[in-house]
Amino acid sequence: MARGSSRRSRQEPRLDMHASDRTGGTLDMRLTKADRPGAVGKKPARPASAKRGSGQSGGSGGGSRRKTGSARKRTRSARARRGGLGGFLRRVAYWSVVLCIWGGIAGIGVLGYYAAYLPPTSEWKVPQRPPNVRIVAADGTLVANRGDTGGEAVRLEQLPPYLPQAVIAIEDRRFHSHFGLDPIGLARAMVTNVTTGRLVQGGSTLTQQLAKNLFLEPDRTLKRKVQEAVLALWLEANHSKEEILEMYLNRVYLGAGAYGVDAAARRYFDKSARMLNVAEAATLAGLLKAPSRYAPTRNPDLAAARAATVLAAMAEEGYLTEREATDAIAAPMRVVTHHTSASENYVADWVMELLPSYVGGIEQDIIVDTTIDLGLQIVAEDALRRTLADEGTKRGVEQGAIVTLDRSGAVKALVGGRDYARSQFNRAVNAHRQPGSAFKPFVYLAALERGLTPNTMRVDEPVRIGKWAPKNYSKSYRGPVSLTEALSLSLNTVAAKLADEVGPRAIIRSARKLGITSPMQSNLSIALGTSEVTPLEIAAAYVPFSNGGYAIVPHVIRSIRTSDGKLLYARQGDGAGRVIDHSTLSDMNMMMAETLLTGTGRAAQLEGRPAGGKTGTSQDFRDGWFIGYTGTFTTAVWLGNDNNSPTKRATGGSLPAKIWKEVMTAGHQGLAVAGLPGVSDRPLTVAQPARNPNAPVPVAPAEGDPDRRLPPMRDDAQGGGPLDLLNRIFGG
């Protein structure tokens, strides 16, 4: 019964319902709660018409129902509109969360995938900075830095505070607060790049940049960026902010081959990073964006504008006041442009070639103490450049080299070419050229050692030895002449006769014992300098004439030590000892001095200072030489062309002699006059001008240098003794 009663109470929708059961003139066929399966056994719902009042009928009742239906429709529409917007926002929020979750999962997966290519964390360590070689002159002045970085490592506390502040202000303002990655900076960079439509900003932190420089290749790939982020987190976890900043400043590339702020400071401003001012520090910080584009040596206007941007950022961050930033922008900067062309680079390159034979592999920063007199080096470079600029074109000469040594063989100046930036080939050390008549002193030395004297007579006349018929430069002949006159006038015929008398092997032996190391052809033409030599070795071979007859080993390195003071090498040892006896040395110096007094080297005479030397001109005027010496220095000057083309009659007595005189005059400023061994009785007493304060006095040789152990010369070897008197009277 209960079930039947329940079924009878259920009301099914009917099509012939009264108008009062309609809504808005249409049938209301919506299901009520009583129509649903769960309503079985429950009290039936009231019909919609009953809720509105069954007693109402007729026209007035229908109008009320239509009005109520319209209001309800409007309510439903408003509710739908509100529900639609709210639902849309809820759906956006929901799917955003979902996407973030899945994005995070995907990011972790990508991170883990590319991080798997890295070595185990137990093997991670910051690699050692490539060692720097600091090469200094005899007075401690920096000559050059060499190594992969081009500068020395500096501690953060050694730098002016505004240098790291400038880098932080323009590159990573939240450096001290982020954890290696900067989400805010990354988001800002992304927005800026999207709105501008091109890559304007980068989101990498200083830590990320350091990680890339230390561990990774500069590939623009997702793999590298992911690994960079992982390594940045590791750096932040294992090193302090100060350590990270110091490593960054010492390793970042700043253009022109300079790695680190010290290398860049020396490259662009010729000073240590410790000495930079605010404007210079801002200029270096500005280079980080694009080193080549903003280099002050290439684009000074762009560099200045970029520096102003850095200074404005520093003021915005509170590192500078507005007044300090304005003053720094207005302050002029002295940018050096000669750094890459300076002749000191030839010295530095040579030192680097020699280092392995002294200390083997270089595993830490070292300091190489050299024999170079930087003042004399600059004088020699300037003399060569100016002479070639003024007269090189007219004479058909494009290149040159200069070497100056002291009595012990220490190299005081070495210029390997006209301009290092244009050519790094070191002609002073590596160029093998024919010395021409500059080789004749070895011929005359061999003749004197066979018993001839400066007064021995020979006839200057046309000569033929086999098929060889040498001629004089002047194409004229003087008849009977002494050996002194023949050498001073550089007569080829007499030199050829002497070579035939003593033999080429004797000449080679004389040249070898004085210091010529290059291969020499054992033929008669050797007398005219047809065997090639380098400027360095022939200069070294002339030094025994100036120091009393002792062979030397030309050297530029005095000592090598680590940056913390540990001595790795100190020069010791002498040359081969005495190679010219007293009497022969006296004769040779008298003959060589005559070359400057009355011979082909008159243009090289030094006022009030005894000197000897020899001119040299190779066949077709391809090489011009002047090699000469005093009791203090020996200097060799070579001029010519790299392609061995003839010059326009640039003889050794012209431009080379002129350059030699300028270099030697500057080198002897303020030094006592020293006589030539065996020629001068004692130093001349002439008034000498005060030494130029910009040209340092040559440093006394360090303990162990050869000239400290030269045996004391006898009076008759220096002049004033009985043997010297006999030499002067009887010509040896």
XYZ file of C-alpha atoms in Angstrom, residues 166-173 188 200-202 204 206 209 248 254 269 278-296 299-315 320 325 328-329 333:
59
model
C 80.658 50.622 -10.246
C 80.515 47.010 -11.413
C 77.690 46.137 -9.010
C 75.708 49.272 -9.848
C 75.662 48.630 -13.585
C 75.708 44.825 -13.712
C 74.008 43.369 -10.623
C 72.374 45.776 -8.186
C 62.697 42.614 -15.634
C 68.458 44.657 -24.599
C 69.119 43.328 -21.109
C 70.518 40.140 -19.674
C 72.623 36.929 -15.459
C 77.772 38.410 -11.440
C 78.939 35.304 -15.193
C 85.097 38.062 -10.895
C 87.648 43.688 -20.613
C 95.272 53.994 -18.584
C 86.196 57.286 -10.229
C 85.803 58.095 -13.929
C 88.331 55.445 -14.942
C 86.638 52.863 -12.731
C 83.287 53.696 -14.345
C 84.863 53.324 -17.789
C 86.111 49.833 -16.966
C 82.724 48.854 -15.534
C 81.096 50.114 -18.711
C 83.239 47.757 -20.783
C 81.448 44.723 -19.359
C 78.491 45.231 -21.682
C 80.584 45.097 -24.875
C 84.393 45.353 -24.446
C 85.201 46.021 -28.094
C 82.398 48.518 -28.652
C 83.066 50.613 -25.539
C 86.877 50.458 -25.480
C 88.156 54.029 -24.889
C 85.444 54.619 -29.442
C 86.231 57.346 -26.884
C 82.842 59.050 -27.275
C 80.899 55.829 -26.735
C 83.147 54.954 -23.797
C 82.508 58.358 -22.205
C 78.745 58.043 -22.673
C 78.748 54.561 -21.182
C 80.851 55.753 -18.235
C 78.294 58.510 -17.605
C 75.562 55.845 -17.488
C 77.581 53.887 -14.930
C 78.148 56.993 -12.806
C 74.420 57.758 -12.868
C 73.698 54.208 -11.697
C 76.233 54.610 -8.885
C 74.526 57.810 -7.764
C 78.151 58.542 -5.094
C 78.964 61.830 -10.234
C 83.534 62.516 -12.412
C 81.711 62.896 -15.734
C 90.653 60.889 -18.704
